[in-house]
Tab-separated table of C-alpha atoms and ligand atoms in Angstrom:
chain	number	residue	atom	x	y	z
A	99	MET	CA	4.615	9.331	10.595
A	100	ILE	CA	4.723	5.431	10.641
A	101	GLU	CA	6.536	3.648	13.350
A	102	ILE	CA	6.909	0.061	13.298
A	103	HIS	CA	8.581	-1.256	16.736
A	104	ASP	CA	9.786	-4.593	16.984
A	105	VAL	CA	6.633	-6.182	15.700
A	106	THR	CA	6.160	-10.143	15.298
A	107	LYS	CA	2.941	-11.387	13.962
A	108	ILE	CA	2.105	-15.079	14.651
A	109	PHE	CA	-0.878	-16.775	12.865
A	110	LYS	CA	-2.212	-19.772	14.981
A	111	ASP	CA	-4.499	-22.420	13.933
A	112	LYS	CA	-5.467	-25.669	15.582
A	113	LYS	CA	-2.429	-27.527	14.219
A	114	LYS	CA	0.103	-25.151	13.982
A	115	SER	CA	1.333	-21.600	14.047
A	116	ILE	CA	3.050	-19.378	11.212
A	117	THR	CA	5.160	-16.554	12.105
A	118	ALA	CA	4.465	-14.080	9.415
A	119	LEU	CA	6.503	-11.103	10.796
A	120	LYS	CA	9.677	-11.373	12.859
A	121	GLN	CA	10.590	-8.492	14.934
A	122	ILE	CA	10.255	-5.927	12.362
A	123	THR	CA	11.296	-2.375	12.985
A	124	LEU	CA	10.733	0.188	10.358
A	125	THR	CA	10.167	4.053	10.571
A	126	VAL	CA	8.633	5.873	7.524
A	127	ALA	CA	9.123	9.497	7.665
A	128	LYS	CA	6.296	11.911	6.376
A	129	GLY	CA	6.271	12.556	2.724
A	130	GLN	CA	8.398	9.243	2.183
A	131	VAL	CA	7.677	6.756	-0.667
A	132	VAL	CA	8.659	3.252	0.389
A	133	GLY	CA	8.736	0.205	-1.571
A	134	LEU	CA	8.065	-3.203	0.184
A	135	LEU	CA	9.808	-6.043	-1.562
A	136	GLY	CA	9.710	-9.701	-0.888
A	137	GLU	CA	9.224	-13.053	-2.549
A	138	ASN	CA	5.608	-14.422	-2.064
A	139	GLY	CA	4.679	-15.342	1.408
A	140	ALA	CA	7.784	-12.835	2.643
A	141	GLY	CA	5.112	-10.950	5.006
A	142	LYS	CA	4.386	-7.822	2.759
A	143	THR	CA	0.478	-8.070	3.002
A	144	THR	CA	0.720	-8.872	6.575
A	145	LEU	CA	2.951	-5.875	7.397
A	146	LEU	CA	0.810	-3.672	5.605
A	147	ARG	CA	-2.649	-5.046	7.053
A	148	THR	CA	-0.886	-4.450	10.445
A	149	ILE	CA	0.005	-0.833	9.620
A	150	SER	CA	-3.577	-0.378	8.427
A	151	THR	CA	-4.951	-1.439	11.776
A	152	LEU	CA	-6.722	-4.664	10.332
A	153	LEU	CA	-4.201	-6.889	12.088
A	154	THR	CA	-3.105	-6.652	15.654
A	155	PRO	CA	0.773	-7.481	16.147
A	156	THR	CA	1.345	-10.460	18.383
A	157	GLU	CA	4.379	-8.214	19.897
A	158	GLY	CA	5.595	-5.047	19.430
A	159	SER	CA	3.658	-1.800	18.419
A	160	VAL	CA	2.772	0.243	15.321
A	161	THR	CA	2.006	3.913	15.576
A	162	VAL	CA	0.702	6.007	12.545
A	163	GLY	CA	0.880	9.877	12.984
A	164	GLY	CA	1.525	9.020	16.561
A	165	TYR	CA	-1.738	6.891	17.048
A	166	ASP	CA	-1.330	3.510	18.097
A	167	THR	CA	-3.076	0.721	15.622
A	168	VAL	CA	-4.482	-1.211	18.257
A	169	ARG	CA	-5.527	1.409	20.877
A	170	GLU	CA	-6.331	4.134	18.550
A	171	HIS	CA	-7.486	2.508	15.522
A	172	ASN	CA	-10.406	4.918	14.720
A	173	GLU	CA	-8.255	7.861	14.444
A	174	ILE	CA	-5.918	6.100	12.156
A	175	LYS	CA	-8.672	4.984	9.915
A	176	LYS	CA	-9.542	8.514	9.223
A	177	ARG	CA	-6.241	9.227	8.036
A	178	ILE	CA	-5.132	6.418	5.881
A	179	GLY	CA	-6.021	5.054	2.366
A	180	VAL	CA	-5.787	1.434	1.737
A	181	LEU	CA	-5.892	-0.869	-1.260
A	182	PHE	CA	-5.314	-4.500	-1.062
A	183	GLY	CA	-4.566	-6.374	-4.308
A	184	GLY	CA	-7.498	-8.463	-5.521
A	185	GLU	CA	-10.089	-7.123	-3.079
A	186	THR	CA	-11.347	-3.912	-4.614
A	187	GLY	CA	-14.204	-3.701	-2.121
A	188	LEU	CA	-16.565	-2.103	-4.686
A	189	TYR	CA	-20.385	-2.969	-5.219
A	190	ASP	CA	-20.826	-4.098	-8.600
A	191	ARG	CA	-24.718	-2.893	-8.654
A	192	LEU	CA	-23.630	0.488	-8.066
A	193	THR	CA	-22.066	3.004	-10.486
A	194	ALA	CA	-18.493	4.162	-9.982
A	195	ARG	CA	-19.687	7.503	-8.678
A	196	GLU	CA	-22.135	5.906	-6.443
A	197	ASN	CA	-19.530	3.666	-5.100
A	198	LEU	CA	-17.039	6.459	-4.452
A	199	ALA	CA	-19.940	8.556	-3.029
A	200	TYR	CA	-20.954	5.671	-0.565
A	201	PHE	CA	-17.351	5.750	0.717
A	202	ALA	CA	-17.219	9.344	1.150
A	203	LEU	CA	-20.302	9.267	3.396
A	204	LEU	CA	-18.565	6.816	5.445
A	205	TYR	CA	-15.936	9.195	6.020
A	206	GLY	CA	-18.495	11.908	6.708
A	207	MET	CA	-17.661	14.104	3.716
A	208	SER	CA	-20.331	16.810	2.718
A	209	LYS	CA	-22.302	16.525	-0.624
A	210	HIS	CA	-20.413	19.219	-2.203
A	211	GLU	CA	-16.765	18.079	-0.953
A	212	THR	CA	-17.842	14.619	-2.276
A	213	LYS	CA	-18.651	15.947	-5.900
A	214	VAL	CA	-15.545	18.000	-6.025
A	215	ARG	CA	-13.245	15.229	-5.000
A	216	ILE	CA	-15.001	12.801	-7.330
A	217	ASP	CA	-14.495	14.870	-10.154
A	218	GLU	CA	-10.933	15.565	-9.346
A	219	LEU	CA	-10.170	11.736	-8.997
A	220	ALA	CA	-12.061	11.100	-12.388
A	221	ARG	CA	-10.192	13.628	-14.101
A	222	MET	CA	-6.941	12.505	-12.597
A	223	PHE	CA	-7.563	8.973	-13.764
A	224	GLY	CA	-9.335	9.484	-17.015
A	225	MET	CA	-12.685	7.810	-15.604
A	226	ARG	CA	-15.106	10.595	-16.608
A	227	ASP	CA	-16.424	8.353	-19.511
A	228	TYR	CA	-17.461	5.617	-17.230
A	229	LEU	CA	-18.295	7.353	-14.066
A	230	ASP	CA	-21.852	6.583	-14.100
A	231	ARG	CA	-21.758	3.088	-15.328
A	232	LYS	CA	-21.990	0.312	-13.227
A	233	VAL	CA	-18.908	-1.212	-11.762
A	234	GLY	CA	-20.138	-4.909	-12.659
A	235	GLY	CA	-19.403	-4.288	-16.088
A	236	PHE	CA	-15.790	-2.910	-15.653
A	237	SER	CA	-12.615	-4.329	-16.671
A	238	LYS	CA	-9.990	-5.124	-14.429
A	239	GLY	CA	-7.947	-1.970	-15.113
A	240	MET	CA	-11.081	0.142	-14.761
A	241	ARG	CA	-12.007	-1.493	-11.401
A	242	GLN	CA	-8.589	-0.778	-10.179
A	243	LYS	CA	-8.682	2.845	-10.938
A	244	VAL	CA	-12.090	3.248	-9.026
A	245	ALA	CA	-10.602	1.143	-6.229
A	246	ILE	CA	-7.510	3.572	-6.067
A	247	SER	CA	-9.924	6.482	-6.255
A	248	ARG	CA	-11.905	4.848	-3.400
A	249	ALA	CA	-8.817	4.675	-1.230
A	250	LEU	CA	-7.954	8.301	-1.917
A	251	ILE	CA	-11.527	9.542	-1.597
A	252	HIS	CA	-10.811	11.400	1.873
A	253	ASP	CA	-7.728	12.810	0.807
A	254	PRO	CA	-5.668	10.601	3.414
A	255	ASP	CA	-2.040	11.533	4.693
A	256	VAL	CA	-0.800	7.858	4.639
A	257	ILE	CA	-1.423	5.701	1.748
A	258	LEU	CA	-0.911	2.011	1.608
A	259	PHE	CA	-1.187	-0.044	-1.320
A	260	ASP	CA	-0.690	-3.684	-1.522
A	261	GLU	CA	0.514	-4.587	-5.126
A	262	PRO	CA	-1.315	-1.640	-6.859
A	263	THR	CA	-0.390	-2.552	-10.451
A	264	THR	CA	-0.873	-6.083	-10.377
A	265	GLY	CA	-3.176	-6.824	-13.530
A	266	LEU	CA	-2.910	-3.318	-14.899
A	267	ASP	CA	-1.916	-2.758	-18.563
A	268	ILE	CA	0.966	-0.266	-19.120
A	269	THR	CA	-1.356	2.787	-19.581
A	270	SER	CA	-3.134	2.257	-16.249
A	271	SER	CA	0.112	1.302	-14.576
A	272	ASN	CA	1.617	4.601	-16.002
A	273	VAL	CA	-1.352	6.460	-14.366
A	274	PHE	CA	-0.706	4.947	-11.117
A	275	ARG	CA	3.140	6.040	-11.319
A	276	GLN	CA	1.919	9.644	-12.194
A	277	LEU	CA	-0.565	9.362	-9.377
A	278	VAL	CA	2.314	8.453	-6.852
A	279	HIS	CA	4.470	11.465	-8.138
A	280	GLN	CA	1.498	13.621	-7.495
A	281	LEU	CA	0.851	12.377	-4.019
A	282	LYS	CA	4.800	12.957	-3.426
A	283	ARG	CA	4.154	16.499	-4.380
A	284	GLU	CA	1.487	16.729	-1.757
A	285	ASN	CA	3.827	15.329	0.953
A	286	LYS	CA	2.018	12.133	1.344
A	287	THR	CA	3.272	9.127	2.883
A	288	ILE	CA	3.063	6.270	0.808
A	289	VAL	CA	4.044	2.590	1.513
A	290	PHE	CA	3.466	-0.097	-1.382
A	291	SER	CA	4.406	-3.472	-2.175
A	292	SER	CA	5.614	-4.645	-5.616
A	293	HIS	CA	6.948	-7.418	-7.262
A	294	ILE	CA	7.995	-4.848	-10.142
A	295	MET	CA	11.403	-3.809	-9.317
A	296	GLU	CA	11.347	-1.277	-12.077
A	297	GLU	CA	8.416	0.466	-10.649
A	298	VAL	CA	9.941	0.731	-6.962
A	299	ALA	CA	13.231	2.029	-8.378
A	300	MET	CA	11.339	4.691	-10.391
A	301	LEU	CA	8.985	5.603	-7.580
A	302	CYS	CA	10.420	5.055	-4.138
A	303	ASP	CA	12.969	7.082	-1.804
A	304	SER	CA	13.608	3.891	-0.052
A	305	VAL	CA	13.094	0.330	0.086
A	306	ALA	CA	12.253	-2.411	2.692
A	307	MET	CA	13.206	-5.925	1.619
A	308	MET	CA	11.609	-8.566	3.493
A	309	HIS	CA	12.351	-12.555	3.325
A	310	LYS	CA	10.282	-15.000	5.383
A	311	GLY	CA	9.023	-12.449	7.827
A	312	GLU	CA	12.503	-10.894	8.350
A	313	MET	CA	13.581	-7.425	7.355
A	314	VAL	CA	16.758	-8.113	5.280
A	315	TYR	CA	17.238	-4.383	4.189
A	316	GLN	CA	15.812	-1.128	4.760
A	317	GLY	CA	17.087	2.161	3.675
A	318	ASN	CA	17.429	4.928	1.051
A	319	LEU	CA	17.754	3.826	-2.587
A	320	ASP	CA	20.635	6.085	-3.458
A	321	ALA	CA	22.575	4.865	-0.452
A	322	LEU	CA	21.772	1.105	-1.503
A	323	TYR	CA	23.056	1.598	-4.863
A	324	GLN	CA	26.154	3.106	-3.726
A	325	GLU	CA	26.669	0.356	-0.996
A	326	GLU	CA	26.429	-2.295	-3.602
A	327	GLY	CA	28.114	-0.667	-6.578
A	328	SER	CA	24.995	-1.361	-8.721
A	329	LYS	CA	21.842	0.094	-9.897
A	330	ASP	CA	20.186	-3.116	-10.659
A	331	LEU	CA	17.697	-3.609	-7.802
A	332	ASN	CA	16.605	-7.035	-8.866
A	333	TYR	CA	20.214	-8.050	-8.467
A	334	ILE	CA	20.730	-6.401	-5.110
A	335	PHE	CA	17.516	-7.770	-3.950
A	336	MET	CA	18.667	-11.261	-4.665
A	337	SER	CA	22.214	-10.640	-3.350
A	338	LYS	CA	20.599	-9.375	-0.144
A	339	LEU	CA	18.790	-12.556	0.363
A	340	VAL	CA	22.091	-14.490	0.351
A	341	LYS	CA	24.302	-12.055	2.306
A	342	GLY	CA	24.855	-11.162	6.014
A	343	ASN	CA	24.851	-13.823	8.744
A	344	THR	CA	22.045	-15.852	7.638
A	345	THR	CA	21.663	-17.466	4.165
A	346	TYR	CA	18.090	-16.448	3.020
A	347	ALA	CA	17.987	-18.051	-0.301
A	348	SER	CA	16.289	-21.566	-0.002
B	454	LIG	N1	-4.845	-15.027	7.795
B	454	LIG	C1	-3.757	-15.700	7.791
B	454	LIG	N2	-3.795	-16.903	8.442
B	454	LIG	C2	-2.715	-17.887	8.391
B	454	LIG	N3	-1.612	-17.534	8.065
B	454	LIG	C3	-1.256	-16.394	7.072
B	454	LIG	C4	-2.641	-15.460	7.096
B	454	LIG	N4	-2.071	-14.224	6.613
B	454	LIG	C5	-0.919	-14.592	5.973
B	454	LIG	N5	-0.297	-15.690	6.494
B	454	LIG	C6	1.015	-16.547	6.251
B	454	LIG	O1	1.901	-15.514	6.629
B	454	LIG	C7	2.854	-15.491	5.727
B	454	LIG	C8	2.987	-14.195	5.111
B	454	LIG	O2	1.953	-13.810	3.956
B	454	LIG	P1	1.803	-12.503	3.275
B	454	LIG	O3	0.342	-12.620	2.769
B	454	LIG	O4	1.926	-11.616	4.304
B	454	LIG	O5	2.843	-12.631	2.229
B	454	LIG	P2	3.358	-11.648	1.015
B	454	LIG	O6	4.563	-11.281	1.258
B	454	LIG	O7	2.033	-10.643	0.806
B	454	LIG	O8	3.280	-12.611	-0.459
B	454	LIG	P3	2.556	-12.391	-1.695
B	454	LIG	O9	3.810	-11.658	-2.616
B	454	LIG	O10	2.354	-13.793	-2.351
B	454	LIG	O11	1.387	-11.614	-1.553
B	454	LIG	C9	2.463	-16.562	4.684
B	454	LIG	O12	3.310	-17.759	5.041
B	454	LIG	C10	0.870	-16.902	4.890
B	454	LIG	O13	0.595	-17.886	4.552
B	455	LIG	MG1	0.744	-10.083	-0.661
């Protein structure tokens, strides 16, 4: 479903260049939930932006559902739902419903389809009480729920979330977790980044661990636990950074 092949991303400015991704190769099968782990600056957001067609790889290629992210980005945009931490992309002067309807319109959804989908999402996230209030006055968690709903409005097959639960309280985080379970039942493909190991351990089939632009481990969680003789993902993550041919820990 998602195929990342030998992707390098270099950001260049006047003085120097930063290699944010170094020859990353990763395949995510349909219906898989993958957790992206890595310290600040590891390249998680860059990788998610590259998959979502927002960034062009300097080298290598990415396909989503067989479509190339550079040549066929329009096909991909129809099929993916994205949420990047911090940027909710919502209009403060519109109500939650109006925001969602606006994005539904961009995806070419009919009025009826939009209404049904908004009702469904509002029920799922417990947003019915404030669906018709302006987003400008919303708390961080309320905004995040609308933003997640926005990402899912067109019922995408592939979902990319960058730190989806950062800033959410326990209740909202749990709503997100239930949502991932629900999406998994619907056979959606999900990649999300997180600094919360517990969340990744709970929700993901496999993990991709990044460090300074490199992939230091990728694979099934159960296999990883067995390989490491531990189920402590935090400990495993730290040990992966110092293992192997390279010493990653700084
Ligand atoms: N637009 C950009 N221009 C220049 N450098 C960038 C740009 N975007 C990212 N980088 C650099 O690429 C590297 C990876 O950044 P990225 O945001 O992907 O990390 P991250 O793993 O998402 O970190 P965090 O956990 O802090 O969100 C960093 O060194 C960052 O400074
Ligand atoms: Mg990031």
